[in-house]
mmCIF file of C-alpha atoms in Angstrom:
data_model
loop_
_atom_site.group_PDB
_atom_site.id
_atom_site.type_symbol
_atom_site.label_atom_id
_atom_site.label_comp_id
_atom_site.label_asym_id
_atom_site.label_seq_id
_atom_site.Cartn_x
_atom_site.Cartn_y
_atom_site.Cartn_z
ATOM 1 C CA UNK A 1 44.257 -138.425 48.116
ATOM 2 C CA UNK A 2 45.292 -135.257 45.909
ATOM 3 C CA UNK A 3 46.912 -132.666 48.149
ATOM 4 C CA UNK A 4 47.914 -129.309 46.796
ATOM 5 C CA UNK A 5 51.247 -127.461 48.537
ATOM 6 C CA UNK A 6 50.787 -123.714 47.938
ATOM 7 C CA UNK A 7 53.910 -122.967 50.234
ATOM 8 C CA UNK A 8 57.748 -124.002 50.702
ATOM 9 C CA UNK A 9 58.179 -125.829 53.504
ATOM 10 C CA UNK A 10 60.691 -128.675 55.466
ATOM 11 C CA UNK A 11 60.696 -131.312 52.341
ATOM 12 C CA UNK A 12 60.136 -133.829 55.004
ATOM 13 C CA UNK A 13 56.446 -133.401 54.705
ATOM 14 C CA UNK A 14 56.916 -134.273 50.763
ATOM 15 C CA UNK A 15 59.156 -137.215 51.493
ATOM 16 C CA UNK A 16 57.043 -138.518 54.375
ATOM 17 C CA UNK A 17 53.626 -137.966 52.411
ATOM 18 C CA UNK A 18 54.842 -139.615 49.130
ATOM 19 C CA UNK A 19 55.971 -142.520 51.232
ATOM 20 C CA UNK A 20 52.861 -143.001 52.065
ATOM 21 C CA UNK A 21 51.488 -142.953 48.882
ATOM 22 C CA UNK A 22 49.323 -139.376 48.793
ATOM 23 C CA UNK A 23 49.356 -137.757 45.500
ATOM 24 C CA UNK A 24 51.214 -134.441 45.412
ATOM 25 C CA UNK A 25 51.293 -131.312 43.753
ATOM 26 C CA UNK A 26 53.225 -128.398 44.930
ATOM 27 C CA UNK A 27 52.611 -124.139 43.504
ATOM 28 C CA UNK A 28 54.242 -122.021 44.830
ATOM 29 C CA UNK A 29 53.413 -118.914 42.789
ATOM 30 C CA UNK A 30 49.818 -119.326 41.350
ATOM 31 C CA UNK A 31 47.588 -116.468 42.278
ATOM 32 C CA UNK A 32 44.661 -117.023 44.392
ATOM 33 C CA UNK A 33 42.634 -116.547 41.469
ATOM 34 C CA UNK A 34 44.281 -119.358 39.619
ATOM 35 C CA UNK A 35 44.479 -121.598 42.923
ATOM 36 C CA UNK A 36 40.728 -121.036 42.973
ATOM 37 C CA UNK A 37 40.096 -122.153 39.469
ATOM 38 C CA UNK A 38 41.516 -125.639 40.439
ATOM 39 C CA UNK A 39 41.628 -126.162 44.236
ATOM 40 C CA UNK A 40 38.479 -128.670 43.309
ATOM 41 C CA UNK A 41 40.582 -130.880 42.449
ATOM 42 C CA UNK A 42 42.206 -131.774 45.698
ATOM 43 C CA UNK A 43 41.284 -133.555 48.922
ATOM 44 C CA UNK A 44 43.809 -131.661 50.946
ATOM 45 C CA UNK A 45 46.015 -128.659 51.372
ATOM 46 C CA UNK A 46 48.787 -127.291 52.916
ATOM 47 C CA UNK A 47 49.423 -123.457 53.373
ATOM 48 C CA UNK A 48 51.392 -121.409 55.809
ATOM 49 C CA UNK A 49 50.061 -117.959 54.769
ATOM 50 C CA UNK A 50 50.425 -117.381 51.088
ATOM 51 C CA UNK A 51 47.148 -117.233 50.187
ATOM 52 C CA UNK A 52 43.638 -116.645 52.883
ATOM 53 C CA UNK A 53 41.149 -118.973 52.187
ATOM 54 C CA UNK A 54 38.084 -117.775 51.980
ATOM 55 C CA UNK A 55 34.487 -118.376 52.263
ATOM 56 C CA UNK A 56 34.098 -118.491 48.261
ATOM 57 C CA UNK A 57 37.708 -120.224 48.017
ATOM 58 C CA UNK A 58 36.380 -123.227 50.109
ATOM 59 C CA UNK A 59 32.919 -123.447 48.963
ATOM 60 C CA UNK A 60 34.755 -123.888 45.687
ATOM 61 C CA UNK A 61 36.860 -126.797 47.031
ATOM 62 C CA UNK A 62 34.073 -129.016 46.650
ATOM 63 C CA UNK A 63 36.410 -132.217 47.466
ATOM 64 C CA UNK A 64 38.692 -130.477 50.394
ATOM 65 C CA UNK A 65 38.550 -132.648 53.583
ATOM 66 C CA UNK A 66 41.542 -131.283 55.193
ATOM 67 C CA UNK A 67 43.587 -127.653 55.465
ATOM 68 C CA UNK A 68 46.507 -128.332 56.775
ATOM 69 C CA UNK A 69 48.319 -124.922 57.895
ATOM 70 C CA UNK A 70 52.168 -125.333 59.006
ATOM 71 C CA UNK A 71 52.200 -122.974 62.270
ATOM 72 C CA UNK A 72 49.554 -122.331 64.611
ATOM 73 C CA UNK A 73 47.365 -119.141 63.803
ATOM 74 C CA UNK A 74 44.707 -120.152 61.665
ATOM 75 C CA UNK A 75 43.323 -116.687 60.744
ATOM 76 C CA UNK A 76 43.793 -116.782 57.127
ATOM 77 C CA UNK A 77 41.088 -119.540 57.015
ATOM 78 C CA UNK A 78 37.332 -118.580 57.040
ATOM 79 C CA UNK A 79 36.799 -121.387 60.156
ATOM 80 C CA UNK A 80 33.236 -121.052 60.279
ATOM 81 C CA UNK A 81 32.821 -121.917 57.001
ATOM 82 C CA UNK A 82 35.361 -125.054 57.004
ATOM 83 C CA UNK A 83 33.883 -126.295 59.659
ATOM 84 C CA UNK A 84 30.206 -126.060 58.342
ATOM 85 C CA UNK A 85 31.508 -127.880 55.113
ATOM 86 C CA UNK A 86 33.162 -130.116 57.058
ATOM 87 C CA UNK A 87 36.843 -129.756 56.283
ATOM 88 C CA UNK A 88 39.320 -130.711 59.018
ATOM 89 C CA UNK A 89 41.513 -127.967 59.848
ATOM 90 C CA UNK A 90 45.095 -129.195 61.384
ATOM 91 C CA UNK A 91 48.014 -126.793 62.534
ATOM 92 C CA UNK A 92 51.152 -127.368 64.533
ATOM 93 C CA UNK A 93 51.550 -125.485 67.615
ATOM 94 C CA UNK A 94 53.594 -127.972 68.934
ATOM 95 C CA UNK A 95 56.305 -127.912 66.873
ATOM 96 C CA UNK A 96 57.360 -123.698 67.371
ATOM 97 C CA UNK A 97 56.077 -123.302 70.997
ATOM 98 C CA UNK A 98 59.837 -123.818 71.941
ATOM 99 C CA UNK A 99 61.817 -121.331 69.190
ATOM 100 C CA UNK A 100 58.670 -118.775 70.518
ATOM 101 C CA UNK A 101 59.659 -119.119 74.195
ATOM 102 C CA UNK A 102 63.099 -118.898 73.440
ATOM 103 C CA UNK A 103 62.472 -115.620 71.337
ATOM 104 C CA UNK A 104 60.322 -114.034 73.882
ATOM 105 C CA UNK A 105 63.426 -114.828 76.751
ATOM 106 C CA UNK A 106 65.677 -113.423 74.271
ATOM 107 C CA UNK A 107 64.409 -109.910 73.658
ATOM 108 C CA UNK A 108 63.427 -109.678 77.276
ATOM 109 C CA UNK A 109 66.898 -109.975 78.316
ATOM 110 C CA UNK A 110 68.738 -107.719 75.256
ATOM 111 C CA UNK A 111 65.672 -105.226 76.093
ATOM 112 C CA UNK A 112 66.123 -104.764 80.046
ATOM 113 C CA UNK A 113 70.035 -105.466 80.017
ATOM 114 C CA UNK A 114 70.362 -102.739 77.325
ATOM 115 C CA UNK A 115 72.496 -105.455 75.627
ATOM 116 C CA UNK A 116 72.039 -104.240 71.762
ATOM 117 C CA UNK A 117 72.821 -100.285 72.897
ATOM 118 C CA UNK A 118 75.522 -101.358 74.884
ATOM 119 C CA UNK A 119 77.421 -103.492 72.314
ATOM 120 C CA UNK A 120 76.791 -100.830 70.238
ATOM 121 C CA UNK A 121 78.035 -97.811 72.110
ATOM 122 C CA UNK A 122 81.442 -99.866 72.836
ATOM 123 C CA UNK A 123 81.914 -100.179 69.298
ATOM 124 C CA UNK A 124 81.633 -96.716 68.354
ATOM 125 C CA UNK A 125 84.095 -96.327 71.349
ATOM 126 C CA UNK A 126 81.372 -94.965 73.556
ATOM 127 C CA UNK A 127 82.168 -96.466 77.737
ATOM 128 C CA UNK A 128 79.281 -95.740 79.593
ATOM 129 C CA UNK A 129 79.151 -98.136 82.716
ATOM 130 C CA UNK A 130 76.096 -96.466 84.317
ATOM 131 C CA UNK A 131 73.592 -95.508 81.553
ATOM 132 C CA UNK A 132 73.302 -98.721 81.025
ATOM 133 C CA UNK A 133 72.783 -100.953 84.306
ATOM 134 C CA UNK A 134 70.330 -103.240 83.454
ATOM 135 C CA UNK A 135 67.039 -104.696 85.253
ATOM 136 C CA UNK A 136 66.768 -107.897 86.214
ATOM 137 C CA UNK A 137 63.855 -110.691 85.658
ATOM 138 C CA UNK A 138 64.827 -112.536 88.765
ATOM 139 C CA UNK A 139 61.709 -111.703 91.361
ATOM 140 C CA UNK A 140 59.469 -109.789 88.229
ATOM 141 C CA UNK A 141 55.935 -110.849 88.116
ATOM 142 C CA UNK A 142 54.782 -111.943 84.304
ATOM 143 C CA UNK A 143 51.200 -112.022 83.230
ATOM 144 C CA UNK A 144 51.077 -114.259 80.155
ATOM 145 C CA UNK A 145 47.474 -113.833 78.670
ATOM 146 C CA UNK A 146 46.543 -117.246 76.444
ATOM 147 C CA UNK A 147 48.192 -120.512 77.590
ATOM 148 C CA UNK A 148 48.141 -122.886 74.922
ATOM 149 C CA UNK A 149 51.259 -123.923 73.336
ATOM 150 C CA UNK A 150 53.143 -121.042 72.948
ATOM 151 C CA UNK A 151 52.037 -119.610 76.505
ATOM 152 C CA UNK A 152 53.544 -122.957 78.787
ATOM 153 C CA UNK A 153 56.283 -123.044 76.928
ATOM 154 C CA UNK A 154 57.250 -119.509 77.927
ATOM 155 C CA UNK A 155 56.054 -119.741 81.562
ATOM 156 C CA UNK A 156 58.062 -122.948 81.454
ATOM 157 C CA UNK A 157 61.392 -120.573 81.040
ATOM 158 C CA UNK A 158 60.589 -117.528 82.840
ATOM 159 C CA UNK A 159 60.280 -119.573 85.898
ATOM 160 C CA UNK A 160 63.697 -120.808 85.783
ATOM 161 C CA UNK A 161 64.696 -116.950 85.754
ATOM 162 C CA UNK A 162 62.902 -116.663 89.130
ATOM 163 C CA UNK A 163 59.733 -114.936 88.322
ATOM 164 C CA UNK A 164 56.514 -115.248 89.420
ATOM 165 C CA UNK A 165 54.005 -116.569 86.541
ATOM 166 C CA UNK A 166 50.331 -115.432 86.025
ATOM 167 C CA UNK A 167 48.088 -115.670 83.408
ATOM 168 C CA UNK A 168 44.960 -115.826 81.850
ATOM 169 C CA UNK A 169 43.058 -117.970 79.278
ATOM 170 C CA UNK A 170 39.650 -118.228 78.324
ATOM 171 C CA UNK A 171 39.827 -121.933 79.394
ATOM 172 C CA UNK A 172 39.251 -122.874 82.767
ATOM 173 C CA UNK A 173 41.449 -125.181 84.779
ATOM 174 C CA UNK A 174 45.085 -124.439 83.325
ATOM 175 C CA UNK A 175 47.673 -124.103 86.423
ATOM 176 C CA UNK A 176 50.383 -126.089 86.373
ATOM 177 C CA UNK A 177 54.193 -126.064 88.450
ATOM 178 C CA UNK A 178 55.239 -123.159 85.896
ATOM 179 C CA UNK A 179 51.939 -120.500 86.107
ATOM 180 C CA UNK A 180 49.118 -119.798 88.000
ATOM 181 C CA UNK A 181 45.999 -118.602 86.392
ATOM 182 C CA UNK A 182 44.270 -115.714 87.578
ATOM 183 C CA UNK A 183 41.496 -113.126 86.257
ATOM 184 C CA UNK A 184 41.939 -110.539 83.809
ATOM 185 C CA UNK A 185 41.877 -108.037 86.941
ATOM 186 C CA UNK A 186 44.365 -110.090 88.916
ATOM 187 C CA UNK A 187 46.570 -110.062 86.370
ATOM 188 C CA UNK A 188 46.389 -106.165 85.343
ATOM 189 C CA UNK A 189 46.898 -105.778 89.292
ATOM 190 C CA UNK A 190 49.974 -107.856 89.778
ATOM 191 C CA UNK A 191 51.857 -107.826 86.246
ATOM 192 C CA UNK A 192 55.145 -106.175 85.771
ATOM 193 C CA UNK A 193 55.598 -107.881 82.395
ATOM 194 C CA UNK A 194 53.187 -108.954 79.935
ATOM 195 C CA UNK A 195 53.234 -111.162 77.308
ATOM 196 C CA UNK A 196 50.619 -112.125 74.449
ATOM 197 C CA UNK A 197 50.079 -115.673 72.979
ATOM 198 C CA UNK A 198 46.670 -115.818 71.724
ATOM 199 C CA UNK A 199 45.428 -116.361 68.163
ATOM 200 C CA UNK A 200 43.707 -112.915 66.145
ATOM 201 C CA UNK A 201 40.104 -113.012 66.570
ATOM 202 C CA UNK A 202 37.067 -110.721 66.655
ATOM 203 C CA UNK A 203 38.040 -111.005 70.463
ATOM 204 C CA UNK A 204 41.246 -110.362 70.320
ATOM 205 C CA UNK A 205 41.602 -107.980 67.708
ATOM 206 C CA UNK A 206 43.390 -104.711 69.363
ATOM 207 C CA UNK A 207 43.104 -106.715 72.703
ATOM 208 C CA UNK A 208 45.718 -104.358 73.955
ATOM 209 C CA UNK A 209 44.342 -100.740 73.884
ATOM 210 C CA UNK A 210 44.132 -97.636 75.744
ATOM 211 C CA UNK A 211 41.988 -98.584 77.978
ATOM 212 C CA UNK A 212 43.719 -102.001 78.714
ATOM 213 C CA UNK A 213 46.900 -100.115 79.398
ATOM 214 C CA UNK A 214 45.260 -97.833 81.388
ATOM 215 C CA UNK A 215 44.023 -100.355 83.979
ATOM 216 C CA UNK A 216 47.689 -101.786 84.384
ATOM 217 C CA UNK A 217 48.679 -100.623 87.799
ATOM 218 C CA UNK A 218 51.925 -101.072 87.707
ATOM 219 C CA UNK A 219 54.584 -99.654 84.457
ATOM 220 C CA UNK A 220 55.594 -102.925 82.690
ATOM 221 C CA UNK A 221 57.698 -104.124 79.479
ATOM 222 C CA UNK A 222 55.075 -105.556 76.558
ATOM 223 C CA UNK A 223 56.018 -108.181 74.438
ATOM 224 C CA UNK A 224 54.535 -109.397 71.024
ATOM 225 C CA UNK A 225 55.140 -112.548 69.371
ATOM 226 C CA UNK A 226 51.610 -113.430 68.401
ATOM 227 C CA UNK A 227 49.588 -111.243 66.057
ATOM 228 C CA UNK A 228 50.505 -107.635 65.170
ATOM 229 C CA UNK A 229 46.738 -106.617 65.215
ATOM 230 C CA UNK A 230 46.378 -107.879 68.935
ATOM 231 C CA UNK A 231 47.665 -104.178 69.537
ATOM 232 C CA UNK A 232 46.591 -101.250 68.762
ATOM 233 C CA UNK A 233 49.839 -99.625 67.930
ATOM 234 C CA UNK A 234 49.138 -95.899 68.372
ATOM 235 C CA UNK A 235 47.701 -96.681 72.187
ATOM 236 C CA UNK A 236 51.119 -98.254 72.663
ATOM 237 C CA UNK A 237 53.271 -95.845 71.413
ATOM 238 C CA UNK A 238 51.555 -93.128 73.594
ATOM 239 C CA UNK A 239 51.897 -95.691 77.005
ATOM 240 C CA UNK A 240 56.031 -95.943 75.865
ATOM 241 C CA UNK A 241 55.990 -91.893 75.408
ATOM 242 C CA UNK A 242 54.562 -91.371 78.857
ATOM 243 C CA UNK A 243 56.730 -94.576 80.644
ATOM 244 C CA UNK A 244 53.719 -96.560 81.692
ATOM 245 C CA UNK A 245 54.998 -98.996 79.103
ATOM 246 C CA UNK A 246 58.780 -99.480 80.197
ATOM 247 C CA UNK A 247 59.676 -101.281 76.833
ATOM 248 C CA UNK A 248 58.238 -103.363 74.403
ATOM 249 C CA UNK A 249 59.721 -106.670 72.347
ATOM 250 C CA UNK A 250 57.473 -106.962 69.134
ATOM 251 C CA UNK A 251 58.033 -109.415 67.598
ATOM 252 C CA UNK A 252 54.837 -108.849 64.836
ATOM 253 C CA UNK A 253 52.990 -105.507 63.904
ATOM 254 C CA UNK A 254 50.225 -104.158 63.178
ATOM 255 C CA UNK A 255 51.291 -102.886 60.071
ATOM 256 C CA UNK A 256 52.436 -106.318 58.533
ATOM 257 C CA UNK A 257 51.120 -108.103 55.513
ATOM 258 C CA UNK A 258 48.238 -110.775 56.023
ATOM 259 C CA UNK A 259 51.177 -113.224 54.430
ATOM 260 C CA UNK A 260 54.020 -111.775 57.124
ATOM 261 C CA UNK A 261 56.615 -111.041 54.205
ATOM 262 C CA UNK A 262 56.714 -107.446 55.011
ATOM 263 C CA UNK A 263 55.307 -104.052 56.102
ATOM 264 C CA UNK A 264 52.554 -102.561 54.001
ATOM 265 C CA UNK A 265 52.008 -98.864 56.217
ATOM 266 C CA UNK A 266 54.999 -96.350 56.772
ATOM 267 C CA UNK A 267 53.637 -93.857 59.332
ATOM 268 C CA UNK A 268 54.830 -91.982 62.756
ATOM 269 C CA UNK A 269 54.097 -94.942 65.124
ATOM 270 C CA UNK A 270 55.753 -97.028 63.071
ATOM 271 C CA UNK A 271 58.617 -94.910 63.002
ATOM 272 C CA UNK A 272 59.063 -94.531 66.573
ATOM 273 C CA UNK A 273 59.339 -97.483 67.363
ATOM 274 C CA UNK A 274 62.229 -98.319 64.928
ATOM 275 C CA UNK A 275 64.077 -95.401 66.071
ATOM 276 C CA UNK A 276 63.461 -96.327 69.951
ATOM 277 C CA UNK A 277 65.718 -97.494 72.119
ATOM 278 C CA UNK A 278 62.664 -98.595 74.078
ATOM 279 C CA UNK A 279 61.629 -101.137 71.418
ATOM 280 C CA UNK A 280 62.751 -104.155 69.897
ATOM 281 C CA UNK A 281 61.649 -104.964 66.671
ATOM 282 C CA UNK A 282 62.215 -108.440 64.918
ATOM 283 C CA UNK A 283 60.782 -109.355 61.359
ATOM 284 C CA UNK A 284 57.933 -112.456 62.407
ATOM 285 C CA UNK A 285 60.891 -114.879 63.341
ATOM 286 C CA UNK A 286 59.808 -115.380 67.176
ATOM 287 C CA UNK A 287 58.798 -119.728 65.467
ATOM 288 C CA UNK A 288 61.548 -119.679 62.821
ATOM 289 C CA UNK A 289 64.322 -121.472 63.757
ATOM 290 C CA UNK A 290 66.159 -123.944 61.926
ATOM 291 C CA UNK A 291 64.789 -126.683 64.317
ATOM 292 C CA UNK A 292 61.170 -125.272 64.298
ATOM 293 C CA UNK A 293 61.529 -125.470 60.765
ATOM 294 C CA UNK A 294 61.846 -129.076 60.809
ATOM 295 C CA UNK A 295 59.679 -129.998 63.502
ATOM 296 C CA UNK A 296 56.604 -127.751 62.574
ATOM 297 C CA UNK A 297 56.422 -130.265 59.459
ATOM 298 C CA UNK A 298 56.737 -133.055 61.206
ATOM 299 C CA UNK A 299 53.779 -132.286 63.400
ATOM 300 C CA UNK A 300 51.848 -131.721 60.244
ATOM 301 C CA UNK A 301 52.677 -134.869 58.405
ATOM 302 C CA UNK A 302 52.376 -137.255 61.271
ATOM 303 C CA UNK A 303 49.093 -135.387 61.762
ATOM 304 C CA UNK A 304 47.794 -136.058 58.505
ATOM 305 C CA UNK A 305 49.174 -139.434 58.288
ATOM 306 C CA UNK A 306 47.440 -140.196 61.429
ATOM 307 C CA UNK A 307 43.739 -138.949 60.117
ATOM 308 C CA UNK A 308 44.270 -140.023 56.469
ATOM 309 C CA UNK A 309 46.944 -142.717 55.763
#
């Protein structure tokens, strides 16, 4: 089989492929337009985010029988269309669920222990004890809406901090000893945090609104690491203005690039919450670790190894 690379990844997955005697062509800077021109060529491909692939990109692959995509949102891929040609699509949730878990514990705690504004005050020889006492997780109820990968391995973390887990997926059935799931109105009634880990769909696009926010009873800290356009920004910005939104740890925004390689809009939501001390803002990183790295490749070639070898 002919697979094409079209992104840098962990050269594991060109070492383990080879091995196993797949034919392999990495490009890492071909246009889409020249991508399209030959992607008929292949049997497989491998992408992280480079380049979306279309409805006319894959009707063009006329030999594609696999898109493999190292991560786990798929939403640069037309799916319906994949899946009516009948391309297999793979990703590798498995292998970043931890470095996101870790990420989402991570601003949590600098956000509500002040721990960035603190460090930062004693360094410019500010000493202020009681502006910043912090809040602690320990008793906090946290609604986690989508429970796949990304979602257990959070609940799996926060429960060792002593909170209370809830959440909601669209599947039934998912309890376990780390989260209980509940409705969408049991968890706006109960959640004091609230965390996203769902893939961007026509669903879930600007999931998190005004309205949404609105039916929150209680003021809570929002945190991001899934898509940017889960949120509608401006809604949030106005719920951190008026307090019902305590904090929030974004990890993504809105206003990113379809590839995540930067911002694309400047404008006065954006702004505020760079300047905030309410916010924390990291660039996409929430699955990038060194280790994640590694083992979101290995997921990928031991899955295509598995289907194709």
């Amino acid at each position: 089989m002919r697979i094409l690379l079209l992104d840098k990844n962990h050269p594991l997955i060109t070492e383990q492929l080879l091995e196993k005697n797949f034919i392999l062509e990495e490009d890492f800077t071909s246009s889409y337009d020249e991508v399209y021109r030959k992607i008929e060529n292949y049997d497989g491909v491998i992408i992280r985010s480079r380049i979306p692939l279309d409805k006319n990109f894959l009707e063009r692959a006329k030999n594609l029988k696999f898109i493999a995509r190292v991560g786990a949102g798929m939403e640069n891929i037309d799916i319906p269309v994949a899946e009516k040609l009948g391309i297999q699509l793979i990703n590798s949730p498995e292998g970043n669920r931890d470095s996101v878990a870790e990420h989402v514990v991570g601003m949590l705690l600098v956000l509500m222990n002040r721990l960035f504004i603190a460090s930062q005050e004693v360094k410019d020889g500010i000493w202020l004890r009681e502006e910043n006492r912090g809040d602690e997780l320990l008793g906090k109820t946290v609604g986690l809406i989508g429970y796949g990968n990304m979602g257990k391995a959070t609940a799996k973390r926060l429960s060792g901090f002593g909170c209370t887990v809830i959440f909601h997926d669209i599947l039934p059935g998912l309890s376990d000893e780390y989260a209980t799931q509940v409705s969408p109105e049991e968890l706006k009634e109960r959640a004091e945090i609230l965390s996203l880990h769902i893939p961007l769909t026509e669903e879930s696009y600007y999931l998190i609104d005004g309205s949404f926010i609105a039916e929150m009873k209680n003021d809570f800290y929002f945190i991001n690491t899934a898509r940017g356009k889960n949120v509608e920004t401006k809604s949030l910005v106005e719920a951190m203005r008026s307090g019902k939104v305590k904090g929030a740890c974004l990890d993504v925004l809105e206003y990113e690039k379809s590839s995540f390689e930067n911002l694309e809009t400047e404008n006065e939501d954006l702004k505020y919450l760079l300047e905030s001390e309410k916010a924390i803002v990291t660039p996409h990183i929430a699955g990038w670790t060194h280790q994640s790295k590694e083992k979101l490749a290995q997921v990928i070639a031991d899955k295509i190894t598995a289907r194709f070898a």
